[in-house]
Amino acid sequence: MFNRNRCLRPVAALASLSLATGCGLFSDSGSDNAEPIVVGTTSAPSSLDPAASWDGSWELYRNIYQTLLSYPNGATVPEPDAAESCEFTDASNTEYRCLLREDLTFSDGHALDADVVKHSIDRIRAIDVPGGPAGLLGTLDRVQIRGDHEVVFHLKTSDATFPFVLATPALSLVDPEHYPADALREGTDVTGSGPYRLASYDENSRAELVRNDNYKGFAERRNDAVTIRYFQDSGEMVQALKAKRIDVTYRGLAADDIVSLQDQNPDSGLQLVEGTGTDISYLVFNPKDEMAGEPAVRRAVAQIVDRAAIVHNIYKDTVEPLYSMVPKGVTGHTTGFFDDYGEPDAAKARELLTEAGITAPVKLTFWYTSDRYGSETAVLFKELKRQLEESGLFEITLKSRPWKSYVEGYQKGEYPVFGRGWFPDFPDAENFIAPFVGDQNALGTPYPAPEITGTLLPRSRKQRDRAQIVDDFEEAQQILVDDARLLPLWQGKQFIAASEEISGGERALDPSTIMMMWQLSRKTSW
């Protein structure tokens, strides 16, 4: 049984669509570090404790905590950060050894040694938050320490992707004096060893980051302070950018705002950067619900949903239709849902229900989060409701909650059907399948899938050459299509909007498109 993973997308090959004259986001002509750079996003943390979160909280963690491995400039595979070196010590990929840097400390001066590494990782599994990052460690057997600076990870089975796991912000290193072994840390204080320390935090409002003078790692900080502002609405965030109350917008630009920025006057003083992305949007069906648990109902929904209409009408072609949980651009991608269902067809959907003895209209409740994936989310679900009800086969009730309570609800199995987004941990097909299957997964909704968890994933993890995994992941994707418990909708693109005064955007996204705030700087000459 496999119980791992969260999310990953390869670093976007960014192409500048500059809306400003003169220097673009990619040039660097000096910087002024005195004034904090203000970054806007709609992705607020759900928790400040890495043991609790397998979600967008990682965007903050990457900047205030440290991991053994990370992604130095231009790297697409993990390289040492808190570690001085790491490597597999056997041909079977079951023993992974790391040596720590000398004299590491946390922001408060406490020592960071091998005991800290073991404590940080063991507590994730001990606390075992439902839908939390313990699922990333499904192949880990035990953590062994040898002296103050050597850590050895013993794996239950071969896992060539384990270094990628160690590089995720979920595996952030925490101070045992402040982070209990069997409980989450309460409050808004943070003790990390990352490039910044968290000077202050106002939940769902802002995070104030200042330089951590005790930091030892690969990051070369191009600024001394960053303020992250959390917005509930994309439009409000863009207005703040135009009014120069923020310098950069990152996560959560709405389609209308992207189109507006694309049409912006060249003298506006703003820049828009577009890059390929591998974030995905999908529906989850709860197998314990009377109707959502019926395969024929799920397949009928899959037969009706019109992705092209969603992409064009709701997202203004700022996203792409997605017909598999593994997005285009990732090795092993297929178009299984299109291959099996073709174009939307209500008549075929009716046949599926009739053959299963299910009488229409089928009543379902669709849940979505009101403040997580951008302001189009509510419009998307209204469009899904329209499409399904127009077929005459469904009656859809829509409900929503703010992210924090929304997560609690789906982890308790309260929703018949609910929407999720996925920003991958690392650019590998495994990261778009493994997180969602097994008794413990990122959705808090058990999905045994024994062929995937027992055969396909273990076999693929023996391959360090990931080009050799295509057949296994094509088979895994077909199993997901046949079950139709997860219904992919669209694949995103990456957009960053910024003042023309900001440099460093071309360096700022790691391979999981998490922003490394230390790469941003403010220009002083033109």
XYZ file of C-alpha atoms in Angstrom:
526
model
C 0.000 0.000 0.000
C 1.250 3.445 -0.867
C 0.340 6.503 1.100
C 2.289 9.328 -0.332
C 2.397 12.563 -2.093
C 1.371 16.043 -2.735
C 2.229 18.087 -5.792
C 4.793 19.152 -8.425
C 5.178 21.020 -11.636
C 8.353 21.590 -13.632
C 9.839 25.044 -13.624
C 7.971 27.119 -16.170
C 9.862 28.221 -19.221
C 8.777 31.799 -18.778
C 8.137 34.021 -21.765
C 7.862 37.734 -21.070
C 4.768 39.517 -22.307
C 6.027 42.859 -21.033
C 3.442 45.591 -20.682
C 6.066 48.133 -19.750
C 8.554 50.044 -21.829
C 12.250 49.772 -21.041
C 13.501 47.048 -18.720
C 11.390 43.945 -18.191
C 10.961 41.646 -15.232
C 13.998 39.659 -16.304
C 16.677 42.350 -16.308
C 18.616 43.229 -13.194
C 20.062 46.701 -13.006
C 20.837 47.049 -9.347
C 18.603 46.839 -6.300
C 17.580 48.795 -3.255
C 17.079 46.447 -0.337
C 15.852 48.963 2.229
C 12.158 48.835 1.357
C 10.310 45.494 1.693
C 9.043 43.986 -1.534
C 5.304 43.391 -1.245
C 3.943 40.230 -2.878
C 0.218 39.586 -3.282
C -1.370 36.135 -3.464
C -4.751 34.494 -2.893
C -3.094 31.426 -1.353
C -3.007 31.945 2.424
C -1.491 29.233 4.658
C -3.829 26.799 6.370
C -1.233 26.211 9.101
C 2.202 27.497 10.125
C 3.358 24.030 11.235
C 4.849 21.926 8.381
C 3.539 18.730 9.989
C -0.027 19.889 9.320
C -0.079 20.947 5.687
C 0.019 19.340 2.278
C -1.207 22.423 0.428
C -0.374 25.985 -0.599
C 1.049 26.695 2.855
C 4.288 25.434 1.324
C 4.697 28.792 -0.427
C 5.413 30.408 2.935
C 7.371 27.430 4.302
C 9.889 27.530 1.441
C 10.990 30.977 2.569
C 11.059 30.655 6.367
C 11.989 27.010 6.899
C 14.812 24.922 5.457
C 14.892 21.429 3.972
C 17.780 18.998 3.554
C 17.520 19.373 -0.216
C 16.097 22.149 -2.337
C 16.455 23.746 -5.780
C 19.367 26.169 -6.265
C 19.108 28.479 -9.255
C 18.285 26.595 -12.429
C 18.202 23.160 -10.784
C 15.449 20.766 -11.862
C 16.472 18.008 -9.462
C 17.043 18.440 -5.712
C 20.451 19.609 -4.521
C 21.808 20.111 -0.975
C 20.539 22.950 1.221
C 20.711 22.172 4.956
C 22.613 19.094 3.844
C 26.156 19.275 2.563
C 25.632 16.117 0.500
C 23.037 13.359 0.004
C 23.055 10.109 -1.987
C 21.634 6.627 -2.305
C 24.132 4.183 -0.851
C 22.746 1.055 -2.538
C 21.739 -0.013 -6.024
C 18.182 -0.860 -4.938
C 17.267 2.733 -3.901
C 16.344 1.738 -0.338
C 18.975 3.585 1.728
C 19.510 7.324 1.424
C 22.242 9.134 3.361
C 22.675 12.853 4.084
C 25.524 14.744 5.735
C 24.552 18.090 7.299
C 26.364 21.384 6.966
C 28.491 22.346 9.939
C 27.245 24.791 12.606
C 23.636 25.093 11.407
C 21.291 26.989 13.736
C 17.706 28.137 13.835
C 16.775 31.812 13.793
C 16.769 31.795 17.606
C 20.301 30.375 17.776
C 19.371 26.803 18.741
C 21.507 24.137 17.074
C 20.242 22.245 14.011
C 21.802 18.785 13.953
C 20.955 15.208 13.007
C 18.673 14.831 16.046
C 16.631 17.764 14.742
C 16.246 16.137 11.327
C 15.000 12.892 12.865
C 12.634 14.779 15.194
C 11.220 16.880 12.331
C 10.412 13.879 10.168
C 9.312 11.457 12.889
C 6.767 13.967 14.243
C 5.044 14.208 10.851
C 4.192 10.520 11.069
C 3.459 10.610 14.812
C 0.973 13.488 14.527
C -0.465 12.071 11.286
C -2.811 14.921 10.375
C -5.638 13.613 8.121
C -4.818 14.587 4.542
C -1.493 15.933 5.808
C 2.103 15.340 4.736
C 2.487 11.961 6.462
C 1.258 10.574 3.148
C 4.503 11.727 1.553
C 6.455 9.296 3.718
C 4.710 6.084 2.716
C 7.949 4.390 1.648
C 9.981 5.501 4.681
C 10.719 2.784 7.236
C 12.890 4.625 9.775
C 15.309 7.490 10.265
C 18.738 6.650 11.709
C 21.288 9.154 13.005
C 25.030 8.586 13.195
C 26.692 11.276 15.239
C 25.731 14.932 15.009
C 25.772 15.359 11.247
C 24.835 12.098 9.525
C 21.270 10.960 8.810
C 20.303 7.732 7.055
C 16.807 7.097 5.696
C 15.895 3.421 5.489
C 13.084 2.812 3.001
C 10.609 -0.066 3.010
C 10.833 -0.435 -0.757
C 12.759 1.081 -3.640
C 11.952 4.759 -4.137
C 13.991 6.720 -6.664
C 11.789 9.769 -6.002
C 12.659 10.004 -2.284
C 15.119 12.920 -2.779
C 12.236 14.914 -4.287
C 10.195 14.204 -1.167
C 12.967 15.510 1.077
C 12.976 18.715 -0.967
C 9.285 19.449 -0.373
C 8.482 22.130 2.221
C 6.480 19.492 4.128
C 9.837 18.076 5.231
C 10.921 21.421 6.696
C 13.246 21.205 9.680
C 11.829 22.458 13.003
C 13.223 23.145 16.470
C 12.299 20.364 18.972
C 12.097 22.964 21.745
C 9.172 24.663 20.032
C 7.598 21.878 17.952
C 6.393 18.937 20.102
C 6.998 15.384 18.959
C 3.317 14.443 19.217
C 1.376 17.681 18.706
C 1.232 20.663 16.385
C 2.702 23.970 17.493
C -0.025 26.443 18.413
C -0.072 30.185 17.821
C 1.576 32.302 15.138
C 5.226 32.104 16.206
C 7.620 30.317 13.868
C 11.152 29.058 14.477
C 12.906 28.130 11.255
C 16.338 28.124 9.657
C 15.345 29.420 6.218
C 16.462 32.570 4.387
C 13.893 34.661 6.266
C 12.375 34.677 9.708
C 8.696 35.419 10.234
C 8.661 38.762 12.042
C 4.875 38.965 12.283
C 1.833 37.147 10.972
C -1.807 38.175 10.690
C -3.878 35.198 9.553
C -5.432 35.636 6.098
C -4.016 39.164 5.956
C -0.219 39.370 5.846
C 3.138 37.820 6.687
C 6.173 40.001 7.394
C 9.456 38.320 6.428
C 12.859 39.727 7.367
C 16.362 38.446 6.711
C 17.424 35.547 8.958
C 20.986 36.415 9.924
C 21.620 32.831 11.111
C 20.787 31.272 7.735
C 23.326 28.955 6.083
C 22.225 27.546 2.757
C 22.301 28.058 -1.007
C 19.959 31.076 -1.208
C 21.542 34.383 -2.198
C 19.121 36.989 -0.884
C 18.599 39.952 -3.185
C 16.433 41.792 -0.664
C 16.308 42.184 3.102
C 12.552 41.931 3.654
C 9.362 40.741 1.967
C 5.762 41.374 2.946
C 3.228 38.821 1.685
C -0.344 40.109 1.506
C -3.173 37.608 1.320
C -6.206 38.552 -0.755
C -9.615 36.914 -0.933
C -10.296 38.303 -4.398
C -8.126 38.491 -7.504
C -9.629 41.777 -8.652
C -8.793 43.444 -5.356
C -5.236 42.117 -5.645
C -4.792 43.520 -9.159
C -6.163 46.896 -8.094
C -3.595 46.922 -5.293
C -0.871 46.252 -7.890
C -2.069 49.047 -10.146
C -2.232 51.397 -7.164
C 1.335 50.369 -6.190
C 0.244 49.059 -2.792
C 1.898 45.767 -3.785
C 4.821 45.103 -6.135
C 4.142 41.584 -7.418
C 1.110 39.311 -7.769
C 1.789 35.631 -7.792
C -0.861 33.022 -7.102
C -4.540 33.554 -7.893
C -4.836 35.914 -10.866
C -8.324 35.572 -12.334
C -8.869 35.115 -16.052
C -10.492 38.526 -16.510
C -7.593 40.162 -14.718
C -5.038 38.341 -16.880
C -6.860 39.438 -20.039
C -7.047 42.977 -18.686
C -3.317 42.998 -17.985
C -2.583 41.590 -21.438
C -4.520 44.513 -22.918
C -2.860 47.053 -20.617
C -1.390 50.248 -22.017
C 2.353 49.755 -22.696
C 3.055 52.803 -20.530
C 1.208 51.366 -17.515
C 4.409 50.533 -15.679
C 3.340 46.882 -15.260
C 4.655 43.595 -16.585
C 2.879 40.301 -17.192
C 4.883 37.086 -17.453
C 3.306 33.916 -18.843
C 4.774 30.438 -18.494
C 3.692 26.841 -18.870
C 2.232 25.268 -15.764
C 1.272 21.844 -14.497
C -1.234 22.801 -11.828
C -4.561 21.056 -12.328
C -8.198 21.394 -11.298
C -10.383 18.342 -10.722
C -13.504 16.947 -9.042
C -13.459 14.285 -6.316
C -16.350 11.842 -5.828
C -16.927 10.445 -2.350
C -17.470 6.662 -2.670
C -19.423 6.594 0.611
C -22.147 8.877 -0.743
C -25.256 7.078 -1.999
C -25.159 8.625 -5.477
C -21.531 9.739 -5.900
C -20.523 6.214 -4.911
C -22.242 4.795 -8.008
C -19.762 4.293 -10.879
C -22.519 4.908 -13.445
C -23.269 8.311 -11.896
C -19.628 9.326 -12.000
C -19.262 8.165 -15.594
C -22.420 10.003 -16.585
C -20.978 13.214 -15.151
C -17.739 12.555 -17.043
C -19.757 12.041 -20.222
C -21.494 15.413 -19.920
C -18.817 17.820 -18.679
C -17.738 20.165 -21.465
C -14.151 21.189 -20.712
C -13.773 23.286 -23.847
C -16.697 25.471 -22.774
C -15.229 25.837 -19.281
C -11.802 26.823 -20.633
C -13.146 29.359 -23.134
C -16.171 30.821 -21.372
C -14.981 30.839 -17.758
C -11.205 31.063 -17.994
C -10.883 33.045 -21.259
C -8.403 30.463 -22.595
C -5.927 31.183 -19.781
C -6.059 27.438 -18.951
C -6.236 24.285 -21.087
C -8.661 21.322 -21.100
C -7.338 18.337 -19.139
C -8.292 14.729 -19.883
C -6.020 12.930 -17.415
C -4.747 13.540 -13.900
C -1.223 13.693 -15.377
C -1.005 17.010 -17.252
C 0.466 17.729 -20.649
C 4.204 18.319 -20.493
C 4.835 15.609 -17.889
C 6.309 12.317 -19.147
C 3.548 9.706 -19.299
C 0.629 12.091 -19.974
C -2.410 10.561 -21.713
C -5.843 11.792 -22.802
C -7.790 8.911 -21.267
C -11.048 10.709 -20.510
C -11.299 12.028 -24.064
C -10.323 8.663 -25.524
C -13.046 6.875 -23.537
C -15.818 9.490 -23.522
C -15.174 11.686 -26.547
C -17.210 14.857 -26.912
C -19.902 15.693 -24.318
C -23.015 13.625 -25.011
C -26.134 13.646 -22.806
C -27.686 10.690 -24.675
C -24.699 8.464 -23.854
C -24.844 9.628 -20.256
C -28.519 8.663 -20.064
C -27.662 5.184 -21.364
C -25.057 4.768 -18.604
C -27.618 5.592 -15.919
C -30.365 3.478 -17.492
C -28.127 0.420 -17.793
C -27.285 0.757 -14.082
C -30.977 1.029 -13.150
C -30.588 4.615 -11.912
C -33.532 6.937 -12.449
C -32.926 10.541 -13.468
C -32.686 13.188 -12.272
C -29.817 12.268 -9.948
C -29.464 14.656 -7.015
C -25.903 15.638 -6.083
C -24.339 18.335 -3.942
C -21.152 19.924 -5.291
C -18.848 21.694 -2.832
C -16.112 24.221 -3.579
C -13.863 26.522 -1.587
C -14.849 30.186 -1.642
C -11.372 31.679 -1.191
C -8.643 29.403 -2.520
C -8.339 28.932 -6.260
C -9.346 32.352 -7.540
C -12.625 34.144 -8.077
C -13.559 31.974 -11.094
C -14.137 28.950 -8.854
C -17.715 29.921 -8.020
C -18.391 30.630 -11.710
C -16.859 27.283 -12.681
C -19.225 25.414 -10.392
C -22.215 27.356 -11.687
C -21.173 26.293 -15.173
C -20.875 22.641 -14.081
C -24.342 22.883 -12.562
C -25.699 24.413 -15.793
C -24.159 21.722 -17.998
C -25.355 18.820 -15.858
C -28.871 20.139 -15.308
C -29.277 21.089 -18.958
C -28.887 17.391 -19.772
C -32.035 16.671 -17.766
C -30.190 13.949 -15.860
C -29.049 15.811 -12.727
C -30.178 18.213 -10.037
C -27.132 19.936 -8.575
C -26.962 21.840 -5.302
C -23.918 24.098 -4.867
C -22.337 24.838 -1.497
C -19.069 26.498 -0.458
C -16.877 27.185 2.550
C -13.674 29.134 3.241
C -10.558 27.018 2.736
C -9.763 26.151 6.328
C -13.215 24.778 7.155
C -13.513 23.369 3.631
C -10.468 21.148 4.192
C -11.876 19.946 7.507
C -15.115 19.035 5.761
C -13.671 16.901 2.988
C -11.257 15.207 5.379
C -14.289 14.133 7.407
C -16.011 12.836 4.273
C -18.841 15.386 4.435
C -19.011 16.209 0.705
C -20.556 13.992 -2.000
C -18.591 15.795 -4.731
C -15.972 18.482 -4.204
C -13.450 20.507 -6.156
C -9.715 20.561 -5.616
C -6.647 22.018 -7.228
C -3.207 20.440 -7.288
C 0.141 22.190 -7.456
C 2.614 19.323 -7.725
C 5.538 18.607 -5.440
C 7.916 17.585 -8.217
C 7.740 17.117 -12.012
C 6.988 13.420 -12.253
C 3.854 11.493 -13.270
C 3.904 9.786 -9.869
C 3.091 13.101 -8.218
C -0.225 13.335 -10.069
C -1.353 9.816 -9.152
C 0.264 8.663 -5.917
C -1.078 11.574 -3.808
C -4.674 10.561 -4.478
C -4.606 6.805 -3.942
C -4.103 4.549 -0.948
C -5.833 4.462 2.412
C -4.000 7.656 3.381
C -3.805 10.342 0.751
C -3.899 14.095 0.211
C -7.690 14.118 -0.061
C -8.498 12.400 3.216
C -10.739 10.114 1.128
C -9.417 6.518 1.037
C -8.938 5.161 -2.479
C -7.350 1.660 -2.279
C -6.574 1.179 -6.025
C -4.514 -1.980 -5.257
C -3.097 -2.381 -8.763
C -1.671 1.145 -8.607
C -0.472 1.076 -4.999
C 0.669 -2.551 -4.945
C 2.240 -3.002 -8.380
C 2.578 0.042 -10.628
C 3.956 2.585 -8.161
C 6.448 0.213 -6.470
C 7.715 -0.937 -9.850
C 8.122 2.616 -11.152
C 10.116 3.651 -8.078
C 12.896 1.242 -8.968
C 13.681 3.357 -12.018
C 16.043 6.277 -11.547
C 15.662 6.878 -15.293
C 12.122 8.252 -15.245
C 11.762 7.894 -19.010
C 11.319 4.156 -18.315
C 8.087 4.619 -16.316
C 5.730 5.570 -19.161
C 3.955 2.219 -19.533
C 3.251 1.915 -15.814
C 1.763 5.383 -15.586
C -0.312 5.001 -18.717
C -1.839 1.921 -17.094
C -2.385 3.765 -13.818
C -4.155 6.606 -15.619
C -6.486 4.167 -17.343
C -7.468 2.704 -13.975
C -8.378 6.214 -12.804
C -10.428 6.755 -15.965
C -12.295 3.473 -15.456
C -13.089 4.294 -11.815
C -13.964 7.947 -12.557
C -13.558 8.846 -8.890
C -11.331 11.754 -9.898
C -12.448 13.899 -12.820
C -9.787 16.237 -14.288
C -11.111 19.546 -15.620
C -8.298 21.874 -16.654
C -4.555 22.466 -16.608
C -3.228 25.884 -15.704
C -0.625 28.295 -16.949
C 1.640 30.414 -14.764
C 1.198 34.177 -14.684
C 3.141 36.728 -12.683
C 2.203 40.400 -12.806
C 4.639 42.930 -11.410
C 5.679 46.521 -11.292
C 8.380 47.354 -13.834
C 10.578 48.237 -10.849
C 10.899 44.568 -9.827
C 13.641 42.241 -11.084
C 14.278 38.532 -10.578
C 11.036 36.946 -11.726
C 12.820 34.631 -14.138
C 14.646 33.081 -11.185
C 11.891 33.171 -8.607
C 9.979 29.931 -9.263
C 11.352 26.577 -8.134
C 10.444 23.353 -10.014
C 7.184 23.151 -8.069
C 6.501 26.804 -8.992
C 6.790 27.960 -5.398
C 8.124 31.493 -5.263
C 11.576 31.908 -3.775
C 11.114 35.430 -2.431
C 14.854 36.000 -2.031
C 15.251 36.200 -5.806
C 13.194 39.404 -6.081
C 14.865 42.797 -6.042
C 13.968 46.406 -6.678
C 15.686 48.250 -9.531
C 17.286 51.616 -8.914
C 18.473 52.524 -12.408
C 16.959 52.392 -15.882
